[in-house]
mmCIF file of C-alpha atoms in Angstrom:
data_model
loop_
_atom_site.group_PDB
_atom_site.id
_atom_site.type_symbol
_atom_site.label_atom_id
_atom_site.label_comp_id
_atom_site.label_asym_id
_atom_site.label_seq_id
_atom_site.Cartn_x
_atom_site.Cartn_y
_atom_site.Cartn_z
ATOM 1 C CA MET A 195 -6.452 13.613 26.587
ATOM 2 C CA LYS A 196 -3.429 13.201 28.838
ATOM 3 C CA GLU A 197 -5.468 10.971 31.139
ATOM 4 C CA PHE A 198 -6.653 8.911 28.156
ATOM 5 C CA PHE A 199 -3.096 8.175 27.009
ATOM 6 C CA ALA A 200 -1.983 7.425 30.566
ATOM 7 C CA ASN A 201 -4.794 4.896 30.957
ATOM 8 C CA PHE A 202 -4.083 3.432 27.511
ATOM 9 C CA PHE A 203 -0.432 2.724 28.279
ATOM 10 C CA ASP A 204 -1.314 1.352 31.706
ATOM 11 C CA LYS A 205 -3.251 -1.420 29.976
ATOM 12 C CA TYR A 206 -1.827 -1.666 26.453
ATOM 13 C CA GLY A 207 1.137 -0.841 24.222
ATOM 14 C CA LEU A 208 3.347 -3.939 24.400
ATOM 15 C CA SER A 209 2.021 -5.321 21.109
ATOM 16 C CA PHE A 210 3.169 -2.203 19.269
ATOM 17 C CA ILE A 211 6.751 -3.004 20.259
ATOM 18 C CA MET A 212 6.248 -6.524 18.908
ATOM 19 C CA VAL A 213 4.712 -5.279 15.647
ATOM 20 C CA ALA A 214 7.348 -2.546 15.302
ATOM 21 C CA SER A 215 10.075 -5.185 15.519
ATOM 22 C CA TYR A 216 8.677 -7.257 12.643
ATOM 23 C CA PHE A 217 7.533 -4.356 10.480
ATOM 24 C CA GLY A 218 10.840 -3.133 9.097
ATOM 25 C CA SER A 219 12.175 -2.146 5.701
ATOM 26 C CA GLY A 220 12.128 -5.788 4.581
ATOM 27 C CA SER A 221 8.388 -5.981 5.213
ATOM 28 C CA ILE A 222 7.848 -2.857 3.112
ATOM 29 C CA PHE A 223 9.812 -4.246 0.160
ATOM 30 C CA ILE A 224 8.223 -7.690 0.332
ATOM 31 C CA ALA A 225 4.728 -6.161 0.403
ATOM 32 C CA SER A 226 5.676 -3.789 -2.430
ATOM 33 C CA GLN A 227 6.995 -6.686 -4.507
ATOM 34 C CA ALA A 228 3.782 -8.643 -3.885
ATOM 35 C CA GLY A 229 1.719 -5.737 -5.220
ATOM 36 C CA VAL A 230 3.994 -5.213 -8.222
ATOM 37 C CA GLU A 231 4.025 -8.863 -9.303
ATOM 38 C CA TYR A 232 0.528 -10.025 -8.373
ATOM 39 C CA GLY A 233 -1.615 -6.964 -7.808
ATOM 40 C CA TYR A 234 -4.090 -7.469 -4.972
ATOM 41 C CA VAL A 235 -3.973 -11.279 -5.126
ATOM 42 C CA LEU A 236 -1.859 -11.782 -1.983
ATOM 43 C CA ILE A 237 -3.819 -9.602 0.433
ATOM 44 C CA TRP A 238 -5.207 -12.821 1.932
ATOM 45 C CA ALA A 239 -1.652 -13.864 2.846
ATOM 46 C CA VAL A 240 -1.351 -10.764 5.024
ATOM 47 C CA ILE A 241 -4.519 -11.738 6.886
ATOM 48 C CA GLY A 242 -3.185 -15.264 7.424
ATOM 49 C CA ALA A 243 0.196 -13.934 8.554
ATOM 50 C CA VAL A 244 -1.438 -11.593 11.063
ATOM 51 C CA MET A 245 -3.533 -14.435 12.489
ATOM 52 C CA LEU A 246 -0.540 -16.760 12.819
ATOM 53 C CA GLY A 247 1.607 -13.989 14.308
ATOM 54 C CA PHE A 248 -1.154 -13.232 16.809
ATOM 55 C CA MET A 249 -1.392 -16.879 17.853
ATOM 56 C CA ALA A 250 2.375 -17.198 18.310
ATOM 57 C CA GLN A 251 2.512 -14.013 20.399
ATOM 58 C CA ASP A 252 -0.470 -15.164 22.450
ATOM 59 C CA MET A 253 1.380 -18.372 23.321
ATOM 60 C CA SER A 254 4.538 -16.455 24.215
ATOM 61 C CA ALA A 255 2.562 -14.044 26.409
ATOM 62 C CA ARG A 256 0.774 -16.870 28.230
ATOM 63 C CA LEU A 257 4.138 -18.549 28.786
ATOM 64 C CA GLY A 258 5.328 -15.382 30.545
ATOM 65 C CA ILE A 259 2.087 -14.915 32.497
ATOM 66 C CA TYR A 260 1.685 -18.485 33.762
ATOM 67 C CA GLY A 261 5.201 -19.903 33.606
ATOM 68 C CA ASP A 262 8.691 -18.604 32.815
ATOM 69 C CA THR A 263 10.272 -16.607 30.050
ATOM 70 C CA LEU A 264 11.234 -18.734 27.051
ATOM 71 C CA MET A 265 14.998 -18.523 27.656
ATOM 72 C CA THR A 266 14.578 -19.314 31.374
ATOM 73 C CA PHE A 267 12.669 -22.445 30.351
ATOM 74 C CA ILE A 268 15.480 -23.390 27.943
ATOM 75 C CA ARG A 269 18.120 -22.901 30.674
ATOM 76 C CA LYS A 270 16.212 -25.106 33.116
ATOM 77 C CA LYS A 271 15.874 -27.845 30.495
ATOM 78 C CA LEU A 272 19.283 -27.681 28.780
ATOM 79 C CA GLY A 273 21.504 -26.064 31.414
ATOM 80 C CA LYS A 274 23.491 -22.846 31.166
ATOM 81 C CA ASN A 275 25.855 -24.072 28.452
ATOM 82 C CA GLY A 276 23.068 -25.310 26.204
ATOM 83 C CA ALA A 277 21.012 -22.158 26.724
ATOM 84 C CA LEU A 278 23.998 -19.875 26.130
ATOM 85 C CA THR A 279 24.890 -21.719 22.918
ATOM 86 C CA ILE A 280 21.353 -21.170 21.606
ATOM 87 C CA ALA A 281 21.364 -17.525 22.758
ATOM 88 C CA LEU A 282 24.654 -16.738 21.012
ATOM 89 C CA PHE A 283 23.611 -18.546 17.826
ATOM 90 C CA LEU A 284 20.340 -16.614 17.666
ATOM 91 C CA SER A 285 22.120 -13.351 18.488
ATOM 92 C CA LEU A 286 23.958 -13.582 15.162
ATOM 93 C CA GLY A 287 20.588 -13.286 13.448
ATOM 94 C CA CYS A 288 19.684 -10.171 15.444
ATOM 95 C CA ILE A 289 22.946 -8.520 14.429
ATOM 96 C CA ALA A 290 22.327 -9.463 10.783
ATOM 97 C CA TRP A 291 18.913 -7.796 10.991
ATOM 98 C CA THR A 292 20.472 -4.657 12.448
ATOM 99 C CA LEU A 293 23.050 -4.514 9.667
ATOM 100 C CA ALA A 294 20.193 -4.429 7.156
ATOM 101 C CA LEU A 295 18.128 -1.918 9.126
ATOM 102 C CA THR A 296 20.918 0.612 9.687
ATOM 103 C CA ALA A 297 21.704 0.401 5.964
ATOM 104 C CA ALA A 298 18.035 1.002 5.101
ATOM 105 C CA VAL A 299 17.794 4.097 7.300
ATOM 106 C CA GLY A 300 21.085 5.442 5.932
ATOM 107 C CA MET A 301 20.070 4.909 2.306
ATOM 108 C CA SER A 302 16.678 6.553 2.877
ATOM 109 C CA PHE A 303 18.316 9.664 4.292
ATOM 110 C CA GLU A 304 20.793 9.706 1.402
ATOM 111 C CA VAL A 305 17.918 9.770 -1.092
ATOM 112 C CA LEU A 306 15.986 12.374 0.931
ATOM 113 C CA THR A 307 19.013 14.680 0.930
ATOM 114 C CA GLY A 308 19.590 14.206 -2.783
ATOM 115 C CA GLY A 309 22.866 12.388 -2.203
ATOM 116 C CA ALA A 310 24.385 15.259 -0.213
ATOM 117 C CA VAL A 311 25.528 12.689 2.353
ATOM 118 C CA SER A 312 26.228 9.051 1.496
ATOM 119 C CA TRP A 313 24.388 6.274 3.318
ATOM 120 C CA GLN A 314 27.472 4.787 4.971
ATOM 121 C CA PRO A 315 28.101 7.442 7.681
ATOM 122 C CA LEU A 316 24.346 7.832 8.139
ATOM 123 C CA ALA A 317 24.097 4.111 8.939
ATOM 124 C CA VAL A 318 26.653 4.592 11.721
ATOM 125 C CA VAL A 319 24.741 7.600 13.098
ATOM 126 C CA THR A 320 21.554 5.506 13.039
ATOM 127 C CA GLY A 321 23.212 2.906 15.253
ATOM 128 C CA ILE A 322 24.304 5.554 17.756
ATOM 129 C CA VAL A 323 20.779 7.014 17.952
ATOM 130 C CA ALA A 324 19.335 3.505 18.397
ATOM 131 C CA ILE A 325 21.647 2.910 21.365
ATOM 132 C CA ILE A 326 20.443 6.144 23.000
ATOM 133 C CA VAL A 327 16.772 5.273 22.450
ATOM 134 C CA GLY A 328 17.207 1.654 23.513
ATOM 135 C CA VAL A 329 18.629 2.435 26.955
ATOM 136 C CA LEU A 330 15.728 4.741 27.830
ATOM 137 C CA HIS A 331 13.103 3.625 30.326
ATOM 138 C CA TYR A 332 10.814 0.961 28.842
ATOM 139 C CA GLY A 333 7.750 3.207 29.156
ATOM 140 C CA TYR A 334 9.284 5.848 26.898
ATOM 141 C CA VAL A 335 10.273 3.299 24.264
ATOM 142 C CA GLU A 336 6.773 1.802 24.300
ATOM 143 C CA LYS A 337 5.245 5.233 23.660
ATOM 144 C CA VAL A 338 7.725 6.008 20.854
ATOM 145 C CA MET A 339 7.084 2.668 19.118
ATOM 146 C CA THR A 340 3.302 3.060 19.396
ATOM 147 C CA GLY A 341 3.448 6.583 17.981
ATOM 148 C CA MET A 342 5.674 5.476 15.103
ATOM 149 C CA MET A 343 3.351 2.610 14.168
ATOM 150 C CA PHE A 344 0.336 4.936 14.018
ATOM 151 C CA LEU A 345 2.414 7.399 11.964
ATOM 152 C CA LEU A 346 3.198 4.608 9.491
ATOM 153 C CA LEU A 347 -0.479 3.661 9.345
ATOM 154 C CA ILE A 348 -1.543 7.239 8.569
ATOM 155 C CA LEU A 349 1.206 7.747 5.967
ATOM 156 C CA TYR A 350 0.433 4.615 3.978
ATOM 157 C CA LEU A 351 -3.342 4.965 4.221
ATOM 158 C CA ILE A 352 -3.009 8.481 2.753
ATOM 159 C CA VAL A 353 -0.946 7.184 -0.167
ATOM 160 C CA ALA A 354 -3.255 4.179 -0.635
ATOM 161 C CA GLY A 355 -6.292 6.460 -0.801
ATOM 162 C CA ALA A 356 -4.598 8.777 -3.285
ATOM 163 C CA SER A 357 -3.625 5.858 -5.539
ATOM 164 C CA GLY A 358 -7.266 5.227 -6.491
ATOM 165 C CA PRO A 359 -7.440 1.416 -6.229
ATOM 166 C CA GLU A 360 -10.221 -0.614 -7.833
ATOM 167 C CA MET A 361 -12.121 -1.699 -4.725
ATOM 168 C CA THR A 362 -13.726 -4.718 -6.403
ATOM 169 C CA GLU A 363 -10.276 -6.102 -7.200
ATOM 170 C CA VAL A 364 -9.084 -5.283 -3.687
ATOM 171 C CA ALA A 365 -11.994 -7.306 -2.270
ATOM 172 C CA LYS A 366 -11.030 -10.293 -4.448
ATOM 173 C CA GLY A 367 -7.591 -10.248 -2.827
ATOM 174 C CA PHE A 368 -9.133 -11.410 0.437
ATOM 175 C CA ILE A 369 -10.042 -14.728 -1.227
ATOM 176 C CA PRO A 370 -7.079 -17.160 -1.009
ATOM 177 C CA SER A 371 -5.509 -18.005 -4.364
ATOM 178 C CA ILE A 372 -2.008 -18.979 -5.500
ATOM 179 C CA PRO A 373 -1.566 -18.368 -9.239
ATOM 180 C CA ASP A 374 1.978 -19.785 -9.422
ATOM 181 C CA THR A 375 5.075 -20.797 -7.458
ATOM 182 C CA GLY A 376 6.327 -17.217 -7.254
ATOM 183 C CA ALA A 377 3.119 -16.168 -5.516
ATOM 184 C CA MET A 378 3.518 -19.023 -3.043
ATOM 185 C CA LEU A 379 7.061 -17.912 -2.202
ATOM 186 C CA LEU A 380 6.004 -14.292 -1.737
ATOM 187 C CA GLY A 381 3.120 -15.408 0.447
ATOM 188 C CA ALA A 382 5.585 -17.420 2.498
ATOM 189 C CA ALA A 383 7.864 -14.381 2.753
ATOM 190 C CA ILE A 384 4.976 -12.268 4.076
ATOM 191 C CA LEU A 385 4.248 -14.954 6.648
ATOM 192 C CA GLY A 386 7.899 -15.337 7.562
ATOM 193 C CA THR A 387 8.403 -11.628 8.236
ATOM 194 C CA THR A 388 5.293 -11.448 10.425
ATOM 195 C CA ALA A 389 6.008 -14.457 12.686
ATOM 196 C CA LEU A 390 9.246 -12.933 13.995
ATOM 197 C CA TRP A 391 11.226 -15.223 16.292
ATOM 198 C CA PRO A 392 12.754 -12.523 18.598
ATOM 199 C CA ASN A 393 9.203 -11.640 19.602
ATOM 200 C CA PHE A 394 8.711 -15.153 20.992
ATOM 201 C CA PHE A 395 11.381 -14.310 23.573
ATOM 202 C CA LEU A 396 10.454 -10.654 24.101
ATOM 203 C CA GLU A 397 6.729 -11.142 24.691
ATOM 204 C CA SER A 398 7.341 -13.754 27.394
ATOM 205 C CA ILE A 399 9.713 -11.302 29.127
ATOM 206 C CA LEU A 400 7.930 -7.978 28.700
ATOM 207 C CA VAL A 401 4.498 -9.136 29.895
ATOM 208 C CA LYS A 402 5.927 -8.906 33.401
ATOM 209 C CA ARG A 403 6.794 -5.248 32.825
ATOM 210 C CA LYS A 404 3.140 -4.607 32.050
ATOM 211 C CA GLY A 405 2.205 -6.278 35.332
ATOM 212 C CA TRP A 406 0.428 -9.135 33.531
ATOM 213 C CA ASN A 407 0.753 -12.153 35.798
ATOM 214 C CA SER A 408 -2.647 -13.853 36.201
ATOM 215 C CA ASP A 409 -5.881 -14.884 34.475
ATOM 216 C CA LYS A 410 -7.371 -11.412 34.834
ATOM 217 C CA HIS A 411 -4.651 -9.945 32.592
ATOM 218 C CA VAL A 412 -5.158 -12.303 29.642
ATOM 219 C CA LYS A 413 -8.037 -10.194 28.283
ATOM 220 C CA ASN A 414 -5.895 -7.023 28.247
ATOM 221 C CA MET A 415 -3.053 -8.968 26.642
ATOM 222 C CA ARG A 416 -5.275 -10.237 23.830
ATOM 223 C CA THR A 417 -6.905 -6.830 23.287
ATOM 224 C CA ASP A 418 -3.410 -5.358 23.059
ATOM 225 C CA LEU A 419 -2.322 -7.986 20.521
ATOM 226 C CA THR A 420 -5.487 -7.414 18.480
ATOM 227 C CA MET A 421 -4.801 -3.671 18.246
ATOM 228 C CA GLY A 422 -1.128 -4.058 17.387
ATOM 229 C CA TYR A 423 -1.532 -6.746 14.752
ATOM 230 C CA THR A 424 -4.516 -4.942 13.211
ATOM 231 C CA VAL A 425 -2.399 -1.818 12.728
ATOM 232 C CA GLY A 426 0.491 -3.877 11.307
ATOM 233 C CA GLY A 427 -1.837 -5.762 8.960
ATOM 234 C CA LEU A 428 -3.527 -2.579 7.719
ATOM 235 C CA ILE A 429 -0.153 -1.011 6.913
ATOM 236 C CA THR A 430 0.940 -4.090 4.948
ATOM 237 C CA VAL A 431 -2.346 -4.216 3.018
ATOM 238 C CA ALA A 432 -2.041 -0.484 2.269
ATOM 239 C CA ILE A 433 1.444 -1.022 0.799
ATOM 240 C CA ILE A 434 0.224 -3.883 -1.406
ATOM 241 C CA ILE A 435 -2.667 -1.694 -2.605
ATOM 242 C CA VAL A 436 -0.344 1.210 -3.428
ATOM 243 C CA SER A 437 2.055 -1.050 -5.336
ATOM 244 C CA ALA A 438 -0.772 -2.759 -7.229
ATOM 245 C CA ALA A 439 -2.571 0.490 -8.080
ATOM 246 C CA VAL A 440 0.472 2.612 -8.954
ATOM 247 C CA LEU A 441 3.629 0.589 -9.650
ATOM 248 C CA ARG A 442 2.077 -2.319 -11.554
ATOM 249 C CA PRO A 443 0.203 -0.122 -14.095
ATOM 250 C CA ALA A 444 3.386 1.943 -14.506
ATOM 251 C CA GLY A 445 5.102 -1.137 -15.935
ATOM 252 C CA TYR A 446 7.138 -2.248 -12.932
ATOM 253 C CA THR A 447 7.609 -6.017 -12.741
ATOM 254 C CA GLU A 448 10.218 -6.107 -9.966
ATOM 255 C CA LEU A 449 11.891 -3.755 -7.500
ATOM 256 C CA SER A 450 15.549 -3.784 -8.447
ATOM 257 C CA THR A 451 16.656 -0.602 -6.643
ATOM 258 C CA PHE A 452 16.108 0.818 -3.187
ATOM 259 C CA VAL A 453 14.082 3.804 -4.384
ATOM 260 C CA ALA A 454 12.094 2.096 -7.161
ATOM 261 C CA PRO A 455 8.770 2.173 -5.265
ATOM 262 C CA GLY A 456 9.248 5.816 -4.313
ATOM 263 C CA GLU A 457 10.268 6.849 -7.826
ATOM 264 C CA ALA A 458 7.184 5.280 -9.343
ATOM 265 C CA LEU A 459 4.943 6.889 -6.732
ATOM 266 C CA GLU A 460 6.545 10.252 -7.479
ATOM 267 C CA LEU A 461 5.818 9.919 -11.198
ATOM 268 C CA VAL A 462 2.140 9.210 -10.624
ATOM 269 C CA LEU A 463 1.282 11.083 -7.434
ATOM 270 C CA GLY A 464 4.000 13.726 -7.133
ATOM 271 C CA ARG A 465 7.119 14.390 -5.071
ATOM 272 C CA TRP A 466 5.197 14.192 -1.790
ATOM 273 C CA ALA A 467 4.560 10.474 -2.314
ATOM 274 C CA MET A 468 8.299 9.762 -2.621
ATOM 275 C CA ILE A 469 8.963 11.689 0.592
ATOM 276 C CA VAL A 470 6.196 9.821 2.425
ATOM 277 C CA PHE A 471 7.561 6.489 1.174
ATOM 278 C CA LEU A 472 11.081 7.272 2.409
ATOM 279 C CA ILE A 473 9.881 8.567 5.777
ATOM 280 C CA GLY A 474 7.919 5.341 6.110
ATOM 281 C CA VAL A 475 11.009 3.232 5.377
ATOM 282 C CA ILE A 476 13.038 5.230 7.919
ATOM 283 C CA ALA A 477 10.365 4.896 10.604
ATOM 284 C CA ALA A 478 9.829 1.186 9.947
ATOM 285 C CA ALA A 479 13.535 0.316 9.873
ATOM 286 C CA PHE A 480 14.470 2.349 12.946
ATOM 287 C CA ASN A 481 11.440 1.029 14.820
ATOM 288 C CA SER A 482 12.716 -2.520 14.337
ATOM 289 C CA ILE A 483 16.270 -1.993 15.572
ATOM 290 C CA VAL A 484 15.609 -1.407 19.270
ATOM 291 C CA PRO A 485 13.279 -4.346 20.085
ATOM 292 C CA ILE A 486 15.247 -6.792 17.938
ATOM 293 C CA MET A 487 18.494 -5.831 19.664
ATOM 294 C CA TRP A 488 16.904 -5.937 23.113
ATOM 295 C CA THR A 489 16.530 -9.660 22.461
ATOM 296 C CA ILE A 490 20.295 -10.272 22.640
ATOM 297 C CA PRO A 491 20.961 -9.106 26.231
ATOM 298 C CA TYR A 492 17.697 -10.592 27.467
ATOM 299 C CA MET A 493 18.598 -13.997 25.997
ATOM 300 C CA ILE A 494 22.241 -14.004 27.095
ATOM 301 C CA LEU A 495 21.636 -12.854 30.669
ATOM 302 C CA GLU A 496 18.704 -15.238 31.177
ATOM 303 C CA ALA A 497 20.755 -18.087 29.689
ATOM 304 C CA LEU A 498 23.395 -17.365 32.338
ATOM 305 C CA GLY A 499 20.780 -17.071 35.077
ATOM 306 C CA LYS A 500 21.657 -13.421 35.731
ATOM 307 C CA ASP A 501 19.165 -10.721 36.702
ATOM 308 C CA HIS A 502 18.781 -8.166 33.898
ATOM 309 C CA GLU A 503 16.670 -5.990 36.234
ATOM 310 C CA GLU A 504 13.974 -5.715 33.561
ATOM 311 C CA GLY A 505 16.454 -4.252 31.103
ATOM 312 C CA SER A 506 17.958 -1.658 33.421
ATOM 313 C CA SER A 507 21.086 -3.502 34.573
ATOM 314 C CA LYS A 508 24.541 -2.341 33.519
ATOM 315 C CA GLU A 509 25.244 -5.684 31.841
ATOM 316 C CA PHE A 510 22.029 -5.443 29.809
ATOM 317 C CA LYS A 511 22.882 -1.970 28.517
ATOM 318 C CA LEU A 512 26.470 -2.921 27.693
ATOM 319 C CA ILE A 513 25.446 -6.009 25.699
ATOM 320 C CA PHE A 514 22.694 -4.040 23.934
ATOM 321 C CA ALA A 515 25.097 -1.234 22.987
ATOM 322 C CA GLY A 516 27.793 -3.702 21.925
ATOM 323 C CA GLY A 517 25.390 -5.538 19.633
ATOM 324 C CA ILE A 518 24.312 -2.348 17.888
ATOM 325 C CA LEU A 519 27.928 -1.164 17.601
ATOM 326 C CA ILE A 520 28.566 -4.304 15.550
ATOM 327 C CA GLY A 521 25.277 -3.936 13.670
ATOM 328 C CA MET A 522 25.958 -0.387 12.542
ATOM 329 C CA PHE A 523 28.969 -1.482 10.487
ATOM 330 C CA SER A 524 26.721 -2.307 7.537
ATOM 331 C CA PRO A 525 28.979 -0.261 5.188
ATOM 332 C CA LEU A 526 31.887 -2.610 5.953
ATOM 333 C CA VAL A 527 29.710 -5.699 5.477
ATOM 334 C CA ALA A 528 28.447 -4.326 2.157
ATOM 335 C CA LYS A 529 32.019 -3.803 0.987
ATOM 336 C CA VAL A 530 33.265 -7.236 2.078
ATOM 337 C CA THR A 531 30.296 -9.259 0.794
ATOM 338 C CA GLY A 532 29.514 -7.136 -2.272
ATOM 339 C CA LEU A 533 25.859 -6.909 -1.206
ATOM 340 C CA SER A 534 23.742 -3.874 -2.052
ATOM 341 C CA VAL A 535 21.456 -2.238 0.502
ATOM 342 C CA VAL A 536 18.402 -3.878 -1.112
ATOM 343 C CA GLU A 537 20.095 -7.285 -0.971
ATOM 344 C CA MET A 538 20.904 -6.840 2.718
ATOM 345 C CA ILE A 539 17.316 -5.749 3.427
ATOM 346 C CA THR A 540 15.884 -8.892 1.846
ATOM 347 C CA LEU A 541 18.581 -11.522 2.514
ATOM 348 C CA PHE A 542 19.349 -10.927 6.198
ATOM 349 C CA PRO A 543 15.703 -11.368 7.276
ATOM 350 C CA ALA A 544 15.684 -14.484 5.079
ATOM 351 C CA TYR A 545 18.710 -15.767 7.015
ATOM 352 C CA ASN A 546 16.673 -15.404 10.201
ATOM 353 C CA GLY A 547 13.727 -17.188 8.636
ATOM 354 C CA VAL A 548 15.987 -20.104 7.731
ATOM 355 C CA PHE A 549 17.859 -20.464 11.028
ATOM 356 C CA GLY A 550 16.111 -18.537 13.806
ATOM 357 C CA LEU A 551 12.417 -19.165 13.178
ATOM 358 C CA PRO A 552 12.379 -23.008 13.028
ATOM 359 C CA LEU A 553 14.502 -23.341 16.162
ATOM 360 C CA THR A 554 12.522 -20.806 18.194
ATOM 361 C CA ALA A 555 9.130 -22.090 17.027
ATOM 362 C CA ALA A 556 10.103 -25.605 18.149
ATOM 363 C CA LEU A 557 11.320 -24.317 21.532
ATOM 364 C CA LEU A 558 8.069 -22.384 22.062
ATOM 365 C CA PHE A 559 6.065 -25.514 21.212
ATOM 366 C CA TRP A 560 8.093 -27.486 23.753
ATOM 367 C CA ALA A 561 7.567 -24.884 26.495
ATOM 368 C CA MET A 562 3.826 -24.498 25.911
ATOM 369 C CA ASN A 563 3.318 -28.255 26.282
ATOM 370 C CA ASP A 564 5.409 -28.687 29.420
ATOM 371 C CA LYS A 565 2.801 -29.703 32.010
ATOM 372 C CA LYS A 566 5.156 -29.134 34.937
ATOM 373 C CA LEU A 567 5.651 -25.505 33.864
ATOM 374 C CA MET A 568 2.241 -24.588 32.467
ATOM 375 C CA GLY A 569 -0.075 -26.871 34.450
ATOM 376 C CA VAL A 570 -3.699 -26.437 33.345
ATOM 377 C CA ASN A 571 -2.588 -23.673 30.965
ATOM 378 C CA THR A 572 -0.778 -25.957 28.531
ATOM 379 C CA ASN A 573 -1.803 -25.605 24.893
ATOM 380 C CA SER A 574 -5.192 -26.882 23.786
ATOM 381 C CA TRP A 575 -5.261 -29.110 20.700
ATOM 382 C CA LYS A 576 -6.372 -26.113 18.622
ATOM 383 C CA LEU A 577 -3.406 -24.009 19.747
ATOM 384 C CA ASN A 578 -1.114 -26.981 19.238
ATOM 385 C CA ALA A 579 -2.406 -27.290 15.679
ATOM 386 C CA ALA A 580 -1.499 -23.635 15.068
ATOM 387 C CA ASN A 581 1.907 -24.080 16.713
ATOM 388 C CA VAL A 582 2.652 -27.246 14.736
ATOM 389 C CA THR A 583 1.714 -25.377 11.551
ATOM 390 C CA LEU A 584 4.255 -22.685 12.408
ATOM 391 C CA VAL A 585 6.967 -25.228 13.238
ATOM 392 C CA LEU A 586 6.407 -27.306 10.083
ATOM 393 C CA PHE A 587 6.106 -24.262 7.848
ATOM 394 C CA SER A 588 9.305 -22.711 9.175
ATOM 395 C CA ALA A 589 11.132 -26.035 8.836
ATOM 396 C CA TYR A 590 9.900 -26.393 5.242
ATOM 397 C CA ILE A 591 11.099 -22.889 4.366
ATOM 398 C CA ALA A 592 14.456 -23.522 6.042
ATOM 399 C CA ILE A 593 15.105 -26.811 4.253
ATOM 400 C CA ASN A 594 14.211 -25.396 0.856
ATOM 401 C CA SER A 595 15.878 -22.001 1.222
ATOM 402 C CA ALA A 596 19.044 -22.477 3.297
ATOM 403 C CA LYS A 597 21.446 -23.201 0.438
ATOM 404 C CA GLY A 598 20.193 -20.354 -1.745
ATOM 405 C CA VAL A 599 20.195 -17.807 1.078
ATOM 406 C CA MET A 600 23.739 -18.615 2.190
ATOM 407 C CA ALA A 601 25.003 -18.601 -1.399
ATOM 408 C CA ALA A 602 23.382 -15.215 -2.025
ATOM 409 C CA ILE A 603 24.840 -13.689 1.153
ATOM 410 C CA PHE A 604 28.383 -15.007 0.914
ATOM 411 C CA GLY A 605 28.760 -15.559 -2.825
ATOM 412 C CA GLY A 606 30.063 -12.038 -3.430
ATOM 413 C CA MET A 607 32.966 -12.562 -1.024
ATOM 414 C CA PHE A 608 34.564 -15.104 -3.326
ATOM 415 C CA SER A 609 33.714 -13.703 -6.749
#
């Protein structure tokens, strides 16, 4: 068994870091809301999101294998100042994500302990633990993230099985349909949380840590991505099934509180279901913090043309720790903005979808079509079609959502 795992992580594992970064507490609530409002109807959107996420990660990985990392490409094209400006702008989004994730972990522990400890100090503790985990050797982090993703898969499959879904209706959910505008927006949200822009930078960097640097490694890379995105997709589908089979019949039409999904599960399936739900939120949220915050030092140091020594340099660790130190002050942000934990969980990822995703998708498209960099490995017309779809979709979401997202985040500061 030990030899099996050693061989597995020699070849695979990177995709589980990528999937762990996108599958946070926001993904759980979006999937839960989809099941509550539309039953099994939006399962097809998960499949589409997984396919698009896979294609984007495949392009990022090939960029790292055949060319440069994405931020190195940006520096060579725009110079240090241009690259650093982009890196710092995108770093704000990573910190916003971490604010939401530390709050989610803290609130989950508060509920698990029956309110014995409030979420605010627990959010700070979460940040400290994330710093400790994040500065470990990459190999350890990869193993932890992979284990956590399989734990999430097992937890939610158990609850999905116990919820007794109508399998005929589940099967219908694989057929694309959009009953109304709300369903379209939720489908877009599922897609937006799966095509996570920090991963476009990370994958192009971390492929080198796996030793993937030539044609012979592309097969392993794609097998790895297939495994990771399959696990992530199955978890999301399981959450939609649970929400549709349990919360919707119980009369829930929206998730207005942090524990609403868990409370409904407890009523129908027992206390154990609430505990499993909260453990899942904790695992998903914590899983996302480390890879998302790795993105900041990688981007900044590569923008400056400095060697991050594959994440082991002193500068890398200091920037990583500094970013999380800011990100763990979610209690202060909640007080200043008037946002609840649920609002932070949903709005801060939306902020990234509005500002980070369109910019990064366009930069990835540019890099993958640079003949000087990629040579014969530039995008085919089919891959370009997928990339253009991602760029146009993210731009559409940004244009239509920017005003509402910013008003929702900052409105409470002036009320």
